[in-house]
Amino acid sequence: MSIARLAIVGGTGPQGRGLALRFAMAGLAVVVGSRERTKGQGVADAMRAKHPGLDVRGDENAAAIADVDVVVLAIAPEGLDATLASLRDGLAGRLVIDVVVPLAFRDGLAEHAPPAGAASAGELVQATLARSRVVGGFKTIPASQLLAVDRPLDGDVLVCSDDAEARTEVAALVARIPSLRAVDAGPMRNARAIEGITALLVNLNRAHRGAHTSIRILGLG
Ligand SMILES: NC(=O)c1ccc[n+]([C@@H]2O[C@H](COP(=O)([O-])OP(=O)(O)OC[C@H]3O[C@@H](n4cnc5c(N)ncnc54)[C@H](OP(=O)(O)O)[C@@H]3O)[C@@H](O)[C@H]2O)c1
């Protein structure tokens, strides 16, 4: 499947804006989704003003996903249940990339805080969107890196899904972003470990002032 058009649900936050920028710079037509159409449009307008020539527009989430090849879920974890319920039918049969990492902070440290009813956000998304092809990805790539478009990205994108073909399609999409490598991370059950790694990265960034950590997998051969 050739992917040319991509929507980002919750695309107005730092992670969504960073992904929108990187995908648009890779030549995709990107729709920045929001609960408020005008907010999505404002983010897209600002992006085009700063980076003329990018094919980016904004819309309300449900409209944003209507006519694209792939949908990225970049909403705040607390919005997951309501957003999945409202978009479930529209996402049926579609390729969906979940980037959500639910975290809680205790004694100054981030820890993985799985949503009620699942061991990870990825597994919740897959269970709720049973008619979609859900892939976890970009969970360990920080927004700060994605938004710093004058610097090359550094890190691997761990791609997990119970649908092996969907993993391959998302890996090919990742490869269109310069400097990023996709690593096939197997079934969606591994999302719980990947989301845990993100908690560690957040803690490393706090401990090492000014750090924007990500991970790279060694020894793949
Ligand atoms: N920031 C990072 O470095 C990073 C790294 C890896 C993964 N992630 C994950 O990526 C996702 C986005 O991260 P972010 O930092 O961009 O998050 P964010 O700024 O907290 O939220 C992203 C967007 O979600 C929407 N939203 C907020 N509350 C909502 C609700 N109750 N219901 C529906 N939508 C809601 C908002 O969009 P509208 O108001 O426009 O609707 C908001 O702009 C998160 O799940 C995060 O765990 C982030």
PDB file of C-alpha atoms and ligand atoms in Angstrom:
ATOM      1  CA  MET A   1       0.000   0.000   0.000  1.00  0.00           C
ATOM      2  CA  SER A   2       1.435   3.394  -0.908  1.00  0.00           C
ATOM      3  CA  ILE A   3       0.942   5.964   1.808  1.00  0.00           C
ATOM      4  CA  ALA A   4       0.534   9.552   0.597  1.00  0.00           C
ATOM      5  CA  ARG A   5      -1.956  11.112   3.027  1.00  0.00           C
ATOM      6  CA  LEU A   6      -1.749  10.977   6.794  1.00  0.00           C
ATOM      7  CA  ALA A   7      -3.899  12.435   9.585  1.00  0.00           C
ATOM      8  CA  ILE A   8      -2.842  13.020  13.157  1.00  0.00           C
ATOM      9  CA  VAL A   9      -5.597  12.841  15.764  1.00  0.00           C
ATOM     10  CA  GLY A  10      -4.606  15.211  18.561  1.00  0.00           C
ATOM     11  CA  GLY A  11      -2.045  16.669  16.181  1.00  0.00           C
ATOM     12  CA  THR A  12      -1.938  20.010  17.998  1.00  0.00           C
ATOM     13  CA  GLY A  13       0.290  18.806  20.882  1.00  0.00           C
ATOM     14  CA  PRO A  14       4.099  18.750  20.669  1.00  0.00           C
ATOM     15  CA  GLN A  15       4.311  15.092  19.595  1.00  0.00           C
ATOM     16  CA  GLY A  16       1.617  15.494  16.947  1.00  0.00           C
ATOM     17  CA  ARG A  17       3.131  18.735  15.629  1.00  0.00           C
ATOM     18  CA  GLY A  18       6.571  17.152  15.487  1.00  0.00           C
ATOM     19  CA  LEU A  19       5.288  14.127  13.588  1.00  0.00           C
ATOM     20  CA  ALA A  20       3.237  16.354  11.268  1.00  0.00           C
ATOM     21  CA  LEU A  21       6.358  18.357  10.427  1.00  0.00           C
ATOM     22  CA  ARG A  22       8.554  15.328   9.821  1.00  0.00           C
ATOM     23  CA  PHE A  23       5.955  13.521   7.691  1.00  0.00           C
ATOM     24  CA  ALA A  24       5.154  16.657   5.677  1.00  0.00           C
ATOM     25  CA  MET A  25       8.860  17.228   5.088  1.00  0.00           C
ATOM     26  CA  ALA A  26       9.025  13.637   3.838  1.00  0.00           C
ATOM     27  CA  GLY A  27       6.479  14.617   1.164  1.00  0.00           C
ATOM     28  CA  LEU A  28       3.217  13.397   2.675  1.00  0.00           C
ATOM     29  CA  ALA A  29      -0.010  15.404   2.720  1.00  0.00           C
ATOM     30  CA  VAL A  30      -0.754  15.830   6.431  1.00  0.00           C
ATOM     31  CA  VAL A  31      -3.965  16.765   8.255  1.00  0.00           C
ATOM     32  CA  VAL A  32      -3.578  18.088  11.801  1.00  0.00           C
ATOM     33  CA  GLY A  33      -6.605  16.876  13.747  1.00  0.00           C
ATOM     34  CA  SER A  34      -8.054  18.519  16.826  1.00  0.00           C
ATOM     35  CA  ARG A  35     -11.251  18.487  18.874  1.00  0.00           C
ATOM     36  CA  GLU A  36     -11.635  22.051  17.535  1.00  0.00           C
ATOM     37  CA  ARG A  37     -11.372  22.559  13.818  1.00  0.00           C
ATOM     38  CA  THR A  38     -10.008  26.104  14.163  1.00  0.00           C
ATOM     39  CA  LYS A  39      -7.265  24.924  16.541  1.00  0.00           C
ATOM     40  CA  GLY A  40      -6.102  22.314  14.033  1.00  0.00           C
ATOM     41  CA  GLN A  41      -6.205  24.904  11.264  1.00  0.00           C
ATOM     42  CA  GLY A  42      -4.217  27.390  13.370  1.00  0.00           C
ATOM     43  CA  VAL A  43      -1.452  24.833  13.984  1.00  0.00           C
ATOM     44  CA  ALA A  44      -1.341  23.922  10.284  1.00  0.00           C
ATOM     45  CA  ASP A  45      -1.283  27.590   9.230  1.00  0.00           C
ATOM     46  CA  ALA A  46       1.614  28.308  11.599  1.00  0.00           C
ATOM     47  CA  MET A  47       3.506  25.301  10.240  1.00  0.00           C
ATOM     48  CA  ARG A  48       3.080  26.411   6.630  1.00  0.00           C
ATOM     49  CA  ALA A  49       4.076  29.987   7.544  1.00  0.00           C
ATOM     50  CA  LYS A  50       7.323  28.725   9.053  1.00  0.00           C
ATOM     51  CA  HIS A  51       7.957  26.041   6.424  1.00  0.00           C
ATOM     52  CA  PRO A  52       6.486  27.232   3.123  1.00  0.00           C
ATOM     53  CA  GLY A  53       5.579  24.524   0.660  1.00  0.00           C
ATOM     54  CA  LEU A  54       4.523  21.875   3.160  1.00  0.00           C
ATOM     55  CA  ASP A  55       1.205  20.170   2.394  1.00  0.00           C
ATOM     56  CA  VAL A  56      -0.393  20.567   5.836  1.00  0.00           C
ATOM     57  CA  ARG A  57      -3.941  21.517   6.744  1.00  0.00           C
ATOM     58  CA  GLY A  58      -6.030  21.334   9.905  1.00  0.00           C
ATOM     59  CA  ASP A  59      -9.463  19.929  10.681  1.00  0.00           C
ATOM     60  CA  GLU A  60     -11.645  18.468  13.407  1.00  0.00           C
ATOM     61  CA  ASN A  61     -10.493  14.925  14.303  1.00  0.00           C
ATOM     62  CA  ALA A  62     -13.393  13.027  12.699  1.00  0.00           C
ATOM     63  CA  ALA A  63     -13.103  15.006   9.464  1.00  0.00           C
ATOM     64  CA  ALA A  64      -9.318  14.771   9.506  1.00  0.00           C
ATOM     65  CA  ILE A  65      -9.333  10.958   9.332  1.00  0.00           C
ATOM     66  CA  ALA A  66     -11.939  10.787   6.558  1.00  0.00           C
ATOM     67  CA  ASP A  67      -9.778  10.678   3.464  1.00  0.00           C
ATOM     68  CA  VAL A  68      -6.273   9.553   4.413  1.00  0.00           C
ATOM     69  CA  ASP A  69      -4.185   6.382   4.098  1.00  0.00           C
ATOM     70  CA  VAL A  70      -2.949   6.248   7.675  1.00  0.00           C
ATOM     71  CA  VAL A  71      -4.057   7.761  10.973  1.00  0.00           C
ATOM     72  CA  VAL A  72      -1.702   8.593  13.848  1.00  0.00           C
ATOM     73  CA  LEU A  73      -3.191   8.727  17.350  1.00  0.00           C
ATOM     74  CA  ALA A  74      -1.257  11.430  19.233  1.00  0.00           C
ATOM     75  CA  ILE A  75      -3.825  12.405  21.838  1.00  0.00           C
ATOM     76  CA  ALA A  76      -3.143  12.922  25.520  1.00  0.00           C
ATOM     77  CA  PRO A  77      -3.607   9.563  27.322  1.00  0.00           C
ATOM     78  CA  GLU A  78      -6.556  10.888  29.345  1.00  0.00           C
ATOM     79  CA  GLY A  79      -8.473  11.411  26.105  1.00  0.00           C
ATOM     80  CA  LEU A  80      -7.940   7.887  24.821  1.00  0.00           C
ATOM     81  CA  ASP A  81     -11.216   6.215  25.854  1.00  0.00           C
ATOM     82  CA  ALA A  82     -13.531   8.967  24.606  1.00  0.00           C
ATOM     83  CA  THR A  83     -11.598   9.510  21.380  1.00  0.00           C
ATOM     84  CA  LEU A  84     -11.457   5.818  20.518  1.00  0.00           C
ATOM     85  CA  ALA A  85     -15.192   5.472  21.170  1.00  0.00           C
ATOM     86  CA  SER A  86     -16.024   8.400  18.906  1.00  0.00           C
ATOM     87  CA  LEU A  87     -13.655   7.434  16.066  1.00  0.00           C
ATOM     88  CA  ARG A  88     -13.971   3.626  16.213  1.00  0.00           C
ATOM     89  CA  ASP A  89     -16.316   3.293  13.238  1.00  0.00           C
ATOM     90  CA  GLY A  90     -14.398   5.803  11.118  1.00  0.00           C
ATOM     91  CA  LEU A  91     -11.163   3.925  11.796  1.00  0.00           C
ATOM     92  CA  ALA A  92     -12.544   0.487  10.860  1.00  0.00           C
ATOM     93  CA  GLY A  93     -10.348  -1.199   8.247  1.00  0.00           C
ATOM     94  CA  ARG A  94      -7.711   1.547   8.503  1.00  0.00           C
ATOM     95  CA  LEU A  95      -4.031   1.527   9.368  1.00  0.00           C
ATOM     96  CA  VAL A  96      -3.629   3.299  12.726  1.00  0.00           C
ATOM     97  CA  ILE A  97      -0.347   4.220  14.419  1.00  0.00           C
ATOM     98  CA  ASP A  98      -0.638   4.605  18.177  1.00  0.00           C
ATOM     99  CA  VAL A  99       2.032   6.798  19.802  1.00  0.00           C
ATOM    100  CA  VAL A 100       0.348   7.150  23.209  1.00  0.00           C
ATOM    101  CA  VAL A 101       2.394   6.577  26.372  1.00  0.00           C
ATOM    102  CA  PRO A 102       0.424   6.810  29.622  1.00  0.00           C
ATOM    103  CA  LEU A 103       2.699   7.962  32.427  1.00  0.00           C
ATOM    104  CA  ALA A 104       2.229   8.832  36.075  1.00  0.00           C
ATOM    105  CA  PHE A 105       4.662  10.763  38.244  1.00  0.00           C
ATOM    106  CA  ARG A 106       5.500   9.516  41.727  1.00  0.00           C
ATOM    107  CA  ASP A 107       8.195  10.940  44.000  1.00  0.00           C
ATOM    108  CA  GLY A 108       9.539  12.932  41.060  1.00  0.00           C
ATOM    109  CA  LEU A 109       9.882   9.907  38.788  1.00  0.00           C
ATOM    110  CA  ALA A 110       7.850   8.996  35.718  1.00  0.00           C
ATOM    111  CA  GLU A 111       6.462   5.476  35.578  1.00  0.00           C
ATOM    112  CA  HIS A 112       4.328   3.620  33.072  1.00  0.00           C
ATOM    113  CA  ALA A 113       0.673   3.906  34.129  1.00  0.00           C
ATOM    114  CA  PRO A 114      -1.295   1.465  31.960  1.00  0.00           C
ATOM    115  CA  PRO A 115      -4.881   2.444  31.243  1.00  0.00           C
ATOM    116  CA  ALA A 116      -7.705   0.629  33.033  1.00  0.00           C
ATOM    117  CA  GLY A 117      -8.376  -2.716  31.395  1.00  0.00           C
ATOM    118  CA  ALA A 118      -5.099  -3.158  29.500  1.00  0.00           C
ATOM    119  CA  ALA A 119      -1.386  -3.573  30.173  1.00  0.00           C
ATOM    120  CA  SER A 120      -0.477  -0.772  27.778  1.00  0.00           C
ATOM    121  CA  ALA A 121      -2.027   1.981  25.698  1.00  0.00           C
ATOM    122  CA  GLY A 122      -1.158   0.003  22.581  1.00  0.00           C
ATOM    123  CA  GLU A 123      -3.046  -3.078  23.752  1.00  0.00           C
ATOM    124  CA  LEU A 124      -6.042  -0.934  24.747  1.00  0.00           C
ATOM    125  CA  VAL A 125      -6.097   0.732  21.326  1.00  0.00           C
ATOM    126  CA  GLN A 126      -5.839  -2.620  19.527  1.00  0.00           C
ATOM    127  CA  ALA A 127      -8.604  -4.163  21.676  1.00  0.00           C
ATOM    128  CA  THR A 128     -10.889  -1.156  21.231  1.00  0.00           C
ATOM    129  CA  LEU A 129     -10.228  -0.720  17.518  1.00  0.00           C
ATOM    130  CA  ALA A 130     -10.687  -4.405  16.778  1.00  0.00           C
ATOM    131  CA  ARG A 131     -11.586  -3.678  13.146  1.00  0.00           C
ATOM    132  CA  SER A 132      -8.497  -1.502  12.545  1.00  0.00           C
ATOM    133  CA  ARG A 133      -4.899  -2.477  11.829  1.00  0.00           C
ATOM    134  CA  VAL A 134      -3.150  -0.963  14.849  1.00  0.00           C
ATOM    135  CA  VAL A 135       0.619  -0.482  15.087  1.00  0.00           C
ATOM    136  CA  GLY A 136       2.506   1.020  18.023  1.00  0.00           C
ATOM    137  CA  GLY A 137       5.298   3.365  16.971  1.00  0.00           C
ATOM    138  CA  PHE A 138       7.251   6.544  17.736  1.00  0.00           C
ATOM    139  CA  LYS A 139       6.700   5.972  21.468  1.00  0.00           C
ATOM    140  CA  THR A 140      10.377   6.459  22.309  1.00  0.00           C
ATOM    141  CA  ILE A 141      11.019   9.409  19.986  1.00  0.00           C
ATOM    142  CA  PRO A 142      10.662  12.674  21.950  1.00  0.00           C
ATOM    143  CA  ALA A 143       8.676  15.615  20.626  1.00  0.00           C
ATOM    144  CA  SER A 144      11.668  17.869  21.279  1.00  0.00           C
ATOM    145  CA  GLN A 145      13.692  15.888  18.702  1.00  0.00           C
ATOM    146  CA  LEU A 146      10.842  15.772  16.185  1.00  0.00           C
ATOM    147  CA  LEU A 147      10.302  19.528  16.400  1.00  0.00           C
ATOM    148  CA  ALA A 148      14.000  20.415  16.038  1.00  0.00           C
ATOM    149  CA  VAL A 149      13.911  20.029  12.268  1.00  0.00           C
ATOM    150  CA  ASP A 150      17.308  21.678  11.790  1.00  0.00           C
ATOM    151  CA  ARG A 151      18.903  18.705  13.569  1.00  0.00           C
ATOM    152  CA  PRO A 152      18.901  15.092  12.342  1.00  0.00           C
ATOM    153  CA  LEU A 153      16.828  12.662  14.376  1.00  0.00           C
ATOM    154  CA  ASP A 154      18.620  10.130  16.509  1.00  0.00           C
ATOM    155  CA  GLY A 155      17.057   6.830  17.486  1.00  0.00           C
ATOM    156  CA  ASP A 156      15.135   3.763  16.419  1.00  0.00           C
ATOM    157  CA  VAL A 157      11.360   3.550  16.085  1.00  0.00           C
ATOM    158  CA  LEU A 158      10.169   0.351  17.741  1.00  0.00           C
ATOM    159  CA  VAL A 159       7.240  -0.884  15.679  1.00  0.00           C
ATOM    160  CA  CYS A 160       4.900  -3.413  17.313  1.00  0.00           C
ATOM    161  CA  SER A 161       1.636  -4.924  16.127  1.00  0.00           C
ATOM    162  CA  ASP A 162      -0.164  -8.243  15.959  1.00  0.00           C
ATOM    163  CA  ASP A 163      -0.454  -7.619  12.197  1.00  0.00           C
ATOM    164  CA  ALA A 164       2.952  -8.387  10.638  1.00  0.00           C
ATOM    165  CA  GLU A 165       2.024  -6.797   7.315  1.00  0.00           C
ATOM    166  CA  ALA A 166       0.997  -3.586   9.067  1.00  0.00           C
ATOM    167  CA  ARG A 167       4.357  -3.542  10.877  1.00  0.00           C
ATOM    168  CA  THR A 168       6.093  -3.733   7.501  1.00  0.00           C
ATOM    169  CA  GLU A 169       3.992  -0.889   6.084  1.00  0.00           C
ATOM    170  CA  VAL A 170       4.729   1.343   9.064  1.00  0.00           C
ATOM    171  CA  ALA A 171       8.432   0.459   8.903  1.00  0.00           C
ATOM    172  CA  ALA A 172       8.460   1.643   5.283  1.00  0.00           C
ATOM    173  CA  LEU A 173       6.757   4.865   6.369  1.00  0.00           C
ATOM    174  CA  VAL A 174       9.349   5.412   9.116  1.00  0.00           C
ATOM    175  CA  ALA A 175      12.123   4.937   6.555  1.00  0.00           C
ATOM    176  CA  ARG A 176      10.849   7.973   4.660  1.00  0.00           C
ATOM    177  CA  ILE A 177      11.930  10.193   7.558  1.00  0.00           C
ATOM    178  CA  PRO A 178      15.688  10.810   7.277  1.00  0.00           C
ATOM    179  CA  SER A 179      17.875   9.325  10.045  1.00  0.00           C
ATOM    180  CA  LEU A 180      15.104   7.220  11.563  1.00  0.00           C
ATOM    181  CA  ARG A 181      15.270   3.429  11.466  1.00  0.00           C
ATOM    182  CA  ALA A 182      12.319   1.174  12.205  1.00  0.00           C
ATOM    183  CA  VAL A 183      12.932  -1.928  14.272  1.00  0.00           C
ATOM    184  CA  ASP A 184      10.362  -4.708  14.074  1.00  0.00           C
ATOM    185  CA  ALA A 185       9.415  -5.133  17.724  1.00  0.00           C
ATOM    186  CA  GLY A 186       6.973  -7.998  17.264  1.00  0.00           C
ATOM    187  CA  PRO A 187       3.468  -8.268  18.676  1.00  0.00           C
ATOM    188  CA  MET A 188       1.495  -5.523  20.378  1.00  0.00           C
ATOM    189  CA  ARG A 189       2.121  -7.160  23.759  1.00  0.00           C
ATOM    190  CA  ASN A 190       5.587  -5.593  23.587  1.00  0.00           C
ATOM    191  CA  ALA A 191       3.982  -2.142  23.777  1.00  0.00           C
ATOM    192  CA  ARG A 192       3.963  -2.477  27.565  1.00  0.00           C
ATOM    193  CA  ALA A 193       7.767  -2.757  27.596  1.00  0.00           C
ATOM    194  CA  ILE A 194       8.226   0.009  25.028  1.00  0.00           C
ATOM    195  CA  GLU A 195       6.004   2.394  27.001  1.00  0.00           C
ATOM    196  CA  GLY A 196       8.056   1.521  30.104  1.00  0.00           C
ATOM    197  CA  ILE A 197      11.224   2.512  28.239  1.00  0.00           C
ATOM    198  CA  THR A 198       9.678   5.917  27.535  1.00  0.00           C
ATOM    199  CA  ALA A 199       9.170   6.419  31.274  1.00  0.00           C
ATOM    200  CA  LEU A 200      12.889   5.712  31.723  1.00  0.00           C
ATOM    201  CA  LEU A 201      13.805   8.189  28.967  1.00  0.00           C
ATOM    202  CA  VAL A 202      11.707  10.898  30.629  1.00  0.00           C
ATOM    203  CA  ASN A 203      13.564  10.262  33.895  1.00  0.00           C
ATOM    204  CA  LEU A 204      16.930  10.368  32.108  1.00  0.00           C
ATOM    205  CA  ASN A 205      16.001  13.704  30.515  1.00  0.00           C
ATOM    206  CA  ARG A 206      15.217  15.067  33.961  1.00  0.00           C
ATOM    207  CA  ALA A 207      18.386  13.686  35.529  1.00  0.00           C
ATOM    208  CA  HIS A 208      20.649  14.873  32.700  1.00  0.00           C
ATOM    209  CA  ARG A 209      19.794  18.525  32.227  1.00  0.00           C
ATOM    210  CA  GLY A 210      19.106  19.440  28.600  1.00  0.00           C
ATOM    211  CA  ALA A 211      19.022  15.797  27.435  1.00  0.00           C
ATOM    212  CA  HIS A 212      16.560  14.644  24.745  1.00  0.00           C
ATOM    213  CA  THR A 213      17.102  10.892  24.931  1.00  0.00           C
ATOM    214  CA  SER A 214      15.860   8.172  22.617  1.00  0.00           C
ATOM    215  CA  ILE A 215      17.018   4.585  22.117  1.00  0.00           C
ATOM    216  CA  ARG A 216      18.866   2.613  19.471  1.00  0.00           C
ATOM    217  CA  ILE A 217      18.848  -1.193  19.373  1.00  0.00           C
ATOM    218  CA  LEU A 218      22.249  -2.886  18.976  1.00  0.00           C
ATOM    219  CA  GLY A 219      23.074  -6.365  17.809  1.00  0.00           C
ATOM    220  CA  LEU A 220      20.348  -6.908  15.254  1.00  0.00           C
ATOM    221  CA  GLY A 221      22.871  -8.237  12.757  1.00  0.00           C
TER     222      GLY A 221
HETATM  223  N1  LIG B   1       5.680  14.612  24.056  1.00  0.00           N
HETATM  224  C1  LIG B   1       6.526  13.600  23.826  1.00  0.00           C
HETATM  225  O1  LIG B   1       7.755  13.776  23.797  1.00  0.00           O
HETATM  226  C2  LIG B   1       5.979  12.220  23.581  1.00  0.00           C
HETATM  227  C3  LIG B   1       6.873  11.171  23.283  1.00  0.00           C
HETATM  228  C4  LIG B   1       6.350   9.903  23.016  1.00  0.00           C
HETATM  229  C5  LIG B   1       4.980   9.695  23.086  1.00  0.00           C
HETATM  230  N2  LIG B   1       4.150  10.728  23.394  1.00  0.00           N
HETATM  231  C6  LIG B   1       2.709  10.470  23.449  1.00  0.00           C
HETATM  232  O2  LIG B   1       2.137  11.149  22.346  1.00  0.00           O
HETATM  233  C7  LIG B   1       0.851  11.681  22.712  1.00  0.00           C
HETATM  234  C8  LIG B   1       0.875  13.171  22.440  1.00  0.00           C
HETATM  235  O3  LIG B   1       1.865  13.759  23.237  1.00  0.00           O
HETATM  236  P1  LIG B   1       1.829  15.324  23.494  1.00  0.00           P
HETATM  237  O4  LIG B   1       2.952  15.637  24.394  1.00  0.00           O
HETATM  238  O5  LIG B   1       1.705  16.024  22.210  1.00  0.00           O
HETATM  239  O6  LIG B   1       0.450  15.394  24.317  1.00  0.00           O
HETATM  240  P2  LIG B   1      -0.506  16.599  24.750  1.00  0.00           P
HETATM  241  O7  LIG B   1       0.060  17.880  24.281  1.00  0.00           O
HETATM  242  O8  LIG B   1      -0.770  16.447  26.200  1.00  0.00           O
HETATM  243  O9  LIG B   1      -1.860  16.242  23.990  1.00  0.00           O
HETATM  244  C9  LIG B   1      -1.949  16.155  22.587  1.00  0.00           C
HETATM  245  C10 LIG B   1      -3.323  16.617  22.154  1.00  0.00           C
HETATM  246  O10 LIG B   1      -4.324  15.756  22.690  1.00  0.00           O
HETATM  247  C11 LIG B   1      -5.553  16.469  22.665  1.00  0.00           C
HETATM  248  N3  LIG B   1      -6.261  16.196  23.937  1.00  0.00           N
HETATM  249  C12 LIG B   1      -5.927  16.628  25.173  1.00  0.00           C
HETATM  250  N4  LIG B   1      -6.817  16.174  26.081  1.00  0.00           N
HETATM  251  C13 LIG B   1      -7.732  15.461  25.376  1.00  0.00           C
HETATM  252  C14 LIG B   1      -8.907  14.764  25.746  1.00  0.00           C
HETATM  253  N5  LIG B   1      -9.329  14.694  27.023  1.00  0.00           N
HETATM  254  N6  LIG B   1      -9.613  14.148  24.763  1.00  0.00           N
HETATM  255  C15 LIG B   1      -9.204  14.195  23.459  1.00  0.00           C
HETATM  256  N7  LIG B   1      -8.113  14.858  23.059  1.00  0.00           N
HETATM  257  C16 LIG B   1      -7.375  15.470  24.016  1.00  0.00           C
HETATM  258  C17 LIG B   1      -5.232  17.950  22.528  1.00  0.00           C
HETATM  259  O11 LIG B   1      -5.608  18.332  21.213  1.00  0.00           O
HETATM  260  P3  LIG B   1      -6.888  19.288  20.914  1.00  0.00           P
HETATM  261  O12 LIG B   1      -7.087  20.151  22.113  1.00  0.00           O
HETATM  262  O13 LIG B   1      -6.423  20.055  19.725  1.00  0.00           O
HETATM  263  O14 LIG B   1      -8.001  18.350  20.623  1.00  0.00           O
HETATM  264  C18 LIG B   1      -3.726  17.992  22.649  1.00  0.00           C
HETATM  265  O15 LIG B   1      -3.134  19.018  21.876  1.00  0.00           O
HETATM  266  C19 LIG B   1       0.638  11.364  24.185  1.00  0.00           C
HETATM  267  O16 LIG B   1      -0.200  10.250  24.318  1.00  0.00           O
HETATM  268  C20 LIG B   1       2.039  11.042  24.686  1.00  0.00           C
HETATM  269  O17 LIG B   1       2.007  10.060  25.704  1.00  0.00           O
HETATM  270  C21 LIG B   1       4.611  11.985  23.633  1.00  0.00           C
END
